[in-house]
C-alpha positions as CSV (number, residue, x, y, z in Angstrom):
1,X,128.5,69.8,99.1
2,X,126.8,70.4,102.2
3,X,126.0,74.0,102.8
4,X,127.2,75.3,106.6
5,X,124.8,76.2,108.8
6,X,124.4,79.6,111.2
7,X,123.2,78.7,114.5
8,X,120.4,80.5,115.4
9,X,122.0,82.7,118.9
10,X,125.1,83.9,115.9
11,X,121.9,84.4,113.2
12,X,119.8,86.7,115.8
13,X,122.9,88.8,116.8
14,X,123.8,89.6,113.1
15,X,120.0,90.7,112.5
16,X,119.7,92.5,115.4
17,X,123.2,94.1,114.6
18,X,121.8,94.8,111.0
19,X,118.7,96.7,112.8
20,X,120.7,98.8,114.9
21,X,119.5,97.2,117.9
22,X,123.0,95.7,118.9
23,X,124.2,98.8,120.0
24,X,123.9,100.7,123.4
25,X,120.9,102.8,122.8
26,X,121.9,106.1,123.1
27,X,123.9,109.0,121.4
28,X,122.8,112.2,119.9
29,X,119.2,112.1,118.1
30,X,118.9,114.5,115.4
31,X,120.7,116.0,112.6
32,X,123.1,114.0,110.9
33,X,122.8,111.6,113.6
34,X,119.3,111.0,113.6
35,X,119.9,111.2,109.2
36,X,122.3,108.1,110.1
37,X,119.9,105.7,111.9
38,X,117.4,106.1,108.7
39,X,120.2,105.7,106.6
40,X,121.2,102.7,108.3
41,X,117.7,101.2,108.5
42,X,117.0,102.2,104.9
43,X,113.3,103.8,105.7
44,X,111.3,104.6,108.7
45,X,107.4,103.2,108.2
46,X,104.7,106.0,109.1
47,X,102.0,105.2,110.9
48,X,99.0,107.3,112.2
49,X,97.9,105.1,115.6
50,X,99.1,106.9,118.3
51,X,98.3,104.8,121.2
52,X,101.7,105.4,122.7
53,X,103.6,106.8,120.3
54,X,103.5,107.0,116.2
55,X,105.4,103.9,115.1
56,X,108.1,106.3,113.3
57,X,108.9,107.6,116.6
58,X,108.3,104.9,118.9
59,X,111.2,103.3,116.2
60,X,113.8,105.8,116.5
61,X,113.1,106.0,120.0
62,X,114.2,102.2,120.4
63,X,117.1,103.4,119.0
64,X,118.2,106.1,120.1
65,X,116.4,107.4,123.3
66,X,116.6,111.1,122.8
67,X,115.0,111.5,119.9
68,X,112.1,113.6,119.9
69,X,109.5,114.2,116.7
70,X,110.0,117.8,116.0
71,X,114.1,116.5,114.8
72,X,112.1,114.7,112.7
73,X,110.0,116.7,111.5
74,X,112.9,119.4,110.8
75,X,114.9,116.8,108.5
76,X,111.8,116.2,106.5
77,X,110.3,119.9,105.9
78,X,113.2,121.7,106.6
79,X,116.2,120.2,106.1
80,X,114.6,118.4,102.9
81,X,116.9,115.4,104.4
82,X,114.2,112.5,103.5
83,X,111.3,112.2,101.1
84,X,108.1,110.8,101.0
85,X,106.6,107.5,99.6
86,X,106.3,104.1,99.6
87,X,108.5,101.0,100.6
88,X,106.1,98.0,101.7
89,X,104.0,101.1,102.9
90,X,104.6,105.1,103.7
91,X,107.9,105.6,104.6
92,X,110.2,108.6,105.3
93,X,113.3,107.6,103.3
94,X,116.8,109.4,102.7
95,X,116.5,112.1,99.9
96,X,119.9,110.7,98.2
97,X,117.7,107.4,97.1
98,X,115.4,109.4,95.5
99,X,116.8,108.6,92.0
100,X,116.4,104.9,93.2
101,X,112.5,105.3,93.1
102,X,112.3,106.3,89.6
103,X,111.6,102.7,88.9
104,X,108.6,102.7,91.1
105,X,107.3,105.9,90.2
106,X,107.1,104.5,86.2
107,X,105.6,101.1,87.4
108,X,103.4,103.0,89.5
109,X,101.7,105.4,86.6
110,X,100.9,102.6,84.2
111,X,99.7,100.2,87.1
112,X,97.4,102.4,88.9
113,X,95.9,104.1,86.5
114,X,93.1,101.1,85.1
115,X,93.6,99.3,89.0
116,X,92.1,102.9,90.7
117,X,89.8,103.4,88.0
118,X,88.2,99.9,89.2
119,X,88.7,101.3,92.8
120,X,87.4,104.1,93.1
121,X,85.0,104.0,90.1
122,X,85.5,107.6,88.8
123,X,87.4,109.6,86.5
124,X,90.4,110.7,88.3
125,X,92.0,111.2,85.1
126,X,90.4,114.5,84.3
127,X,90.9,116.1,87.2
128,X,94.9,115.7,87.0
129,X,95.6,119.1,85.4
130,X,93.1,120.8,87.7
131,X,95.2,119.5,90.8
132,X,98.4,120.2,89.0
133,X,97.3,124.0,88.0
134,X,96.2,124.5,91.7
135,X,99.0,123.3,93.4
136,X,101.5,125.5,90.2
137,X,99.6,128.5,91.6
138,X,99.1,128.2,95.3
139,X,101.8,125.5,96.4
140,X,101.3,123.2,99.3
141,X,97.7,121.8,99.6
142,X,96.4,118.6,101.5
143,X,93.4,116.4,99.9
144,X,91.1,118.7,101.5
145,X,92.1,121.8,99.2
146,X,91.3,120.5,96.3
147,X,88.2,119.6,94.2
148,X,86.3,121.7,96.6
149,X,82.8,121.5,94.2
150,X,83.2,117.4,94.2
151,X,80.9,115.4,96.4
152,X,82.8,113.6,99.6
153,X,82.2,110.1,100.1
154,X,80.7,108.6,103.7
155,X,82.0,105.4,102.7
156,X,84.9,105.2,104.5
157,X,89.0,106.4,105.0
158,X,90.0,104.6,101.6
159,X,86.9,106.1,98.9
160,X,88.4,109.2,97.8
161,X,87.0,112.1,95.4
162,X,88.1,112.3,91.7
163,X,90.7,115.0,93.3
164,X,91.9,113.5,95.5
165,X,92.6,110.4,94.2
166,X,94.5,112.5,90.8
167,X,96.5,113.9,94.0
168,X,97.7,110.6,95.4
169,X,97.9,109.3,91.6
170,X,100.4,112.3,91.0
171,X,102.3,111.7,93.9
172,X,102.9,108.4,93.6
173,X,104.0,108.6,89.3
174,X,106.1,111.5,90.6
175,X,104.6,114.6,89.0
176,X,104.3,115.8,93.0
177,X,106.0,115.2,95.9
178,X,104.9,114.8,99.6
179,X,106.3,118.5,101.6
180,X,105.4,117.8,104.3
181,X,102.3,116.4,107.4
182,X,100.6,118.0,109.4
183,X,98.2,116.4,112.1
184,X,99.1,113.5,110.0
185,X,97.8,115.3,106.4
186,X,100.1,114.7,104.1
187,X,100.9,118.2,102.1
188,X,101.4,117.9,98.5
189,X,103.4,120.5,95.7
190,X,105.6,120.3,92.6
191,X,108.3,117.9,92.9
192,X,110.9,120.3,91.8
193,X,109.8,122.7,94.6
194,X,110.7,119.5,96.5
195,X,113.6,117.5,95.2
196,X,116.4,118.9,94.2
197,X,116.6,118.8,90.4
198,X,119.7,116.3,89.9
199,X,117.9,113.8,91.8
200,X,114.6,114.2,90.2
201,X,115.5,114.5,86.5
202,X,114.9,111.2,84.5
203,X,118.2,111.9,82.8
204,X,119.8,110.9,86.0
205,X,118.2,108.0,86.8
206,X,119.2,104.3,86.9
207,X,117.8,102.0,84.6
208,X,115.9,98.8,85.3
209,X,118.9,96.7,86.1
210,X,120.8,99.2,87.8
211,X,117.6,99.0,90.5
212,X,117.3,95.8,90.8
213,X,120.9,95.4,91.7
214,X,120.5,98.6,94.2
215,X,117.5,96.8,95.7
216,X,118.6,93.7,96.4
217,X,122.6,94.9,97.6
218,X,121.5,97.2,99.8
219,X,118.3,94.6,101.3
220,X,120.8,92.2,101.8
221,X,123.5,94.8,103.8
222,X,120.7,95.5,105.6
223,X,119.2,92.3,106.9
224,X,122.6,90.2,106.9
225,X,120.5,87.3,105.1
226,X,117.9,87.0,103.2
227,X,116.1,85.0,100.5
228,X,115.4,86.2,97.5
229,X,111.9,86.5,97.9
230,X,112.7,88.9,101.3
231,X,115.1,90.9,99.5
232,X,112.4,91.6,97.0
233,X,109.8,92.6,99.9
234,X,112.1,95.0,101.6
235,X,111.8,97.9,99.4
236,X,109.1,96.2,97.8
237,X,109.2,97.8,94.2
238,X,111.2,94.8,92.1
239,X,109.0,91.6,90.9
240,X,110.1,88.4,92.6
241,X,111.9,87.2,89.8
242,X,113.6,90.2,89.2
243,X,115.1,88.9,93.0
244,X,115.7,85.4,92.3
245,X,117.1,86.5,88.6
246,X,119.6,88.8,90.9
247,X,120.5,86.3,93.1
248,X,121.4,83.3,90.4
249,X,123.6,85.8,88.4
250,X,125.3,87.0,91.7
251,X,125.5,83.1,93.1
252,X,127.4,82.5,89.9
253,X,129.9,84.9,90.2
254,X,131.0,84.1,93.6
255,X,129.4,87.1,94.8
256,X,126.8,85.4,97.1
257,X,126.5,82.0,99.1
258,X,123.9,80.0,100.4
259,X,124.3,78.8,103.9
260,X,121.3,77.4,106.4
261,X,119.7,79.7,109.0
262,X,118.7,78.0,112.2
263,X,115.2,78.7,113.3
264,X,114.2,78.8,117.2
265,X,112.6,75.3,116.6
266,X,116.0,74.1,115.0
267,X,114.9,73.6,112.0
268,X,116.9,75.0,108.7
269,X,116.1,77.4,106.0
270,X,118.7,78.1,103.3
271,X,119.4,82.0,102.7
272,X,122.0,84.1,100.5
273,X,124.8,85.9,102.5
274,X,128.0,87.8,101.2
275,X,130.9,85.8,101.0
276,X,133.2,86.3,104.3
277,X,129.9,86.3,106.3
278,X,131.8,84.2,108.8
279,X,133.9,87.0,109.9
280,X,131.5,89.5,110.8
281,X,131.8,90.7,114.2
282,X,127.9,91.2,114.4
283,X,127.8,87.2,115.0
284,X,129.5,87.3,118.7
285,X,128.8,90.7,119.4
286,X,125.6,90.4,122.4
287,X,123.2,93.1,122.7
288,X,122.8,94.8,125.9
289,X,120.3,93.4,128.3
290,X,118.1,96.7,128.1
291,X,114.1,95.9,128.0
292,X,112.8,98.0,125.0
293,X,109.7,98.2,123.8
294,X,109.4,98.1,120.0
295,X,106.6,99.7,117.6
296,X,104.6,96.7,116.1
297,X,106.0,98.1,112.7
298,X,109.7,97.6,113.6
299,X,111.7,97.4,110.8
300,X,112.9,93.7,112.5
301,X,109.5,92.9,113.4
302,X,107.8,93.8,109.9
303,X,107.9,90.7,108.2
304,X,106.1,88.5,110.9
305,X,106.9,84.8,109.6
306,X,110.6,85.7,109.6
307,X,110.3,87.1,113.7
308,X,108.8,83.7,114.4
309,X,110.9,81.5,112.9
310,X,113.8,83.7,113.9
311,X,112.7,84.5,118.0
312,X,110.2,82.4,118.1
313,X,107.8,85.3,118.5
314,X,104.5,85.1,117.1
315,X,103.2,88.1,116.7
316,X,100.1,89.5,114.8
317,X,98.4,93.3,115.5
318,X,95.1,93.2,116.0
319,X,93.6,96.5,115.4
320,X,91.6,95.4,112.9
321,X,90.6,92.3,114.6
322,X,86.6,92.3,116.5
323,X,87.3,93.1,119.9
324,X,85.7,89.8,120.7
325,X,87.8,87.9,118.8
326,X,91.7,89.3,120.0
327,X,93.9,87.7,121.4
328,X,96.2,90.3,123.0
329,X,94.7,93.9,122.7
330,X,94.3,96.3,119.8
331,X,97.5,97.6,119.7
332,X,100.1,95.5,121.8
333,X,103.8,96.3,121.8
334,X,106.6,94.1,121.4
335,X,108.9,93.8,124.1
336,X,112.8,93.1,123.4
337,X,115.5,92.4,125.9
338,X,119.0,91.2,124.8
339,X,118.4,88.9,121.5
340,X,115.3,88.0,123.2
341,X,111.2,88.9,122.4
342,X,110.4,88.5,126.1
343,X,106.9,89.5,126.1
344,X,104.5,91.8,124.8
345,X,102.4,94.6,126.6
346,X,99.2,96.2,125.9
347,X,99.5,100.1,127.3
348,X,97.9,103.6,126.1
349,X,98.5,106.8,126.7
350,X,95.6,108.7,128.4
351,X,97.0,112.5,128.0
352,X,93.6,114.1,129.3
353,X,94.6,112.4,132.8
354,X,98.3,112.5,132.4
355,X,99.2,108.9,132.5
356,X,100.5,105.9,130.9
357,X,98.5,103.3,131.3
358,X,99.8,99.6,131.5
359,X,96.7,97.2,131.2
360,X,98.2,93.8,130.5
361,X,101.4,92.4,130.3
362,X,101.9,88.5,128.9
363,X,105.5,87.0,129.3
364,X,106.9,84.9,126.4
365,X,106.3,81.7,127.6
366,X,109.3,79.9,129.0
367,X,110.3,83.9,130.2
368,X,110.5,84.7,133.5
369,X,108.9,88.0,135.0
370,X,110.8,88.5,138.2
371,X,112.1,91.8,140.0
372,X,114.7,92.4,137.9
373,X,113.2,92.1,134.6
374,X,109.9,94.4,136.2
375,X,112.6,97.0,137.1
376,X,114.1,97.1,133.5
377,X,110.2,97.0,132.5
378,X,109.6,100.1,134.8
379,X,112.9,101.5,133.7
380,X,111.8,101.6,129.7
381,X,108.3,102.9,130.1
382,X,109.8,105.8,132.5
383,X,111.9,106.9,129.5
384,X,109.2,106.1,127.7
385,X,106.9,108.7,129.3
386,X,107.8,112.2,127.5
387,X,107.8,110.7,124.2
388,X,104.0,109.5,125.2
389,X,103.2,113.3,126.8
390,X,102.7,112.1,129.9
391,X,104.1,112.1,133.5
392,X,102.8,109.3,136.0
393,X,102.5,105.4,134.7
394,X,99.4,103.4,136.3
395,X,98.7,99.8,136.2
396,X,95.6,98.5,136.6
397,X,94.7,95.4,138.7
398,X,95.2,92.2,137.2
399,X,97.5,93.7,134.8
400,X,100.5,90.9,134.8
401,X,98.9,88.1,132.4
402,X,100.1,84.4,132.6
403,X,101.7,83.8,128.7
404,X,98.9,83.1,126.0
């Protein structure tokens, strides 16, 4: 039997839908509201590059226009709302999965322990009840506050000192728990001065199968469709087998279905959906025709193959990429309109002279760049500006490129 296909206009609504970028992008944008959008996005991915804006904000941003950082901020170290640690990278993620991250944390300790000993090339391991005492007896510290007496590197962001690295290892096996940042420093203390105790005690939390089946249902509500090997990659702490083994035993009991995804370029790729997919009122809904620009890390951006075969939008960030040798810029945005990539800009904020600066622009090619898709441009980045911390915008000369 033939599997039936979803066109690729019907495919992009329901993903977009999925992201929360279907909606109007407005309504209230902190509290339970702001709570919400994470929820419904699963994580937020931290970012320290602040060209613009941090790709945390710059993401709810897209989504909801009023949010500022400090709301943030305030549901992290205040409200102790979200927690601290990794998805495909750092991520801010609702407290209430906690529990869900047990899995990780135990993978985590017996992984890292020989792979950072290679790394690093010290013994981390003997400084771990130093940095456990320290932080016991004078709570938050940053990677700074600890091992004090022990040489710093030169080599670079990623060589750590023996302290340092038993902090991170700590955090990460779940002995401590990330409080808090500040300028971007992540502040470390006990994870019970943290996490509230039900969702921190091992008693409480799932086993092995009871993950995987978390991982992979809520992947899949999230994205729409998926494959097993991208539900495995969106939380990113299951094996790909545990994802395929998920999706056969769910296939067979009627609790999944293949169908075909169409690509920009036509083509078809097969991909697991719940049944009654056909229904959902994502697939007709159109988003609204408002230009945003989109953090490079976007949650529907973050798995680049899947943008291009899915927009048509091949995107790579170059910030780590010789000057000589981009293409675009270091840090070029993403620029969305409708169910549409329609370009991509490359723009920093200069705060020192107060301005926005937009220094190229390169259409999508086959898009259009007249007055009325300028005006939404000029629309966005004015919204965009106090989020920035800035007032005017400026374009330089030359700054509308022909596409690339």
């Amino acid at each position: 039997m033939s599997r039936p296909t979803l066109g690729n206009g019907a495919a992009r609504r329901l993903f977009l839908a999925r992201h929360l970028l279907s909606d109007p992008p407005q309504g209230p944008a902190k509290g339970a509201a702001l709570l919400k959008v994470i929820h419904d996005l699963g994580f937020v991915q931290l970012d320290s590059i602040n060209t613009v804006a941090r790709a945390h904000d710059l993401i709810l941003f897209a989504r909801r226009p009023r949010y500022r950082p400090a709301a943030l901020k305030r549901l992290y170290e205040k409200d102790r709302a979200l927690f601290e640690h990794w998805t495909h990278d750092a991520a801010v993620i609702p407290m209430q999965f906690y529990p869900q991250w047990h899995l990780r944390r135990t993978r985590d300790a017996a992984k890292l322990l020989n792979r950072w000993k290679d790394w690093q090339r010290h013994d981390f391991e003997a400084q771990m009840q130093s940095v456990l005492a320290q932080v016991r007896a004078e709570g938050t510290v940053t990677s700074s506050d600890v091992g004090r007496d022990e040489p710093r590197s030169s080599g670079g962001w990623w060589e750590w000192h023996p302290s340092k690295t038993a902090l991170e290892y700590l955090w990460r096996s779940g002995a401590l728990a990330v409080a808090g940042r500040e300028n971007f420093r992540k502040r470390y203390d006990l994870t019970e001065r943290v996490v509230p105790a039900a969702l921190h005690d091992p008693a409480n939390a799932p086993d092995t199968t009871q993950t995987i089946d978390w991982c992979c249902d809520q992947a899949l509500t999230r994205l729409g469709f998926a494959t097993a090997g991208e539900l495995e990659a969106f939380w990113a702490h299951i094996s790909p087998a545990e994802a395929r083994g998920w999706c056969a035993v769910e296939q067979t009991a009627g609790r999944l279905e293949e169908i075909n995804i169409e690509a920009a370029d036509s083509s078809l790729r097969p991909a697991f959906v719940r049944p009654g997919w056909a229904n959902d009122p994502a697939l007709t809904r159109e988003p609204p025709k408002r230009l945003r620009v989109l953090s490079p890390f976007d949650p529907a951006l973050r798995d680049r193959k899947r943008a291009a075969r899915l927009f048509g939008f091949d995107y790579r960030i170059e910030v780590f990429v010789p000057e000589a040798q981009r293409k675009y810029g270091y840090y070029v945005f993403p620029l969305l309109q409708g169910d549409r990539m329609v370009g991509r800009v490359d723009m920093k904020a200069h705060r020192d002279v107060d301005e926005l600066r937009i220094t190229a622009l390169w259409p999508e090619r086959g898009t259009g760049w007249g007055k009325g898709r300028q005006a939404a441009f000029e629309a966005e980045l004015q919204r965009l500006l106090p989020l920035a911390g800035v007032s005017q915008l400026r374009f330089v000369d030359g700054w509308l490129r022909d596409p690339v």
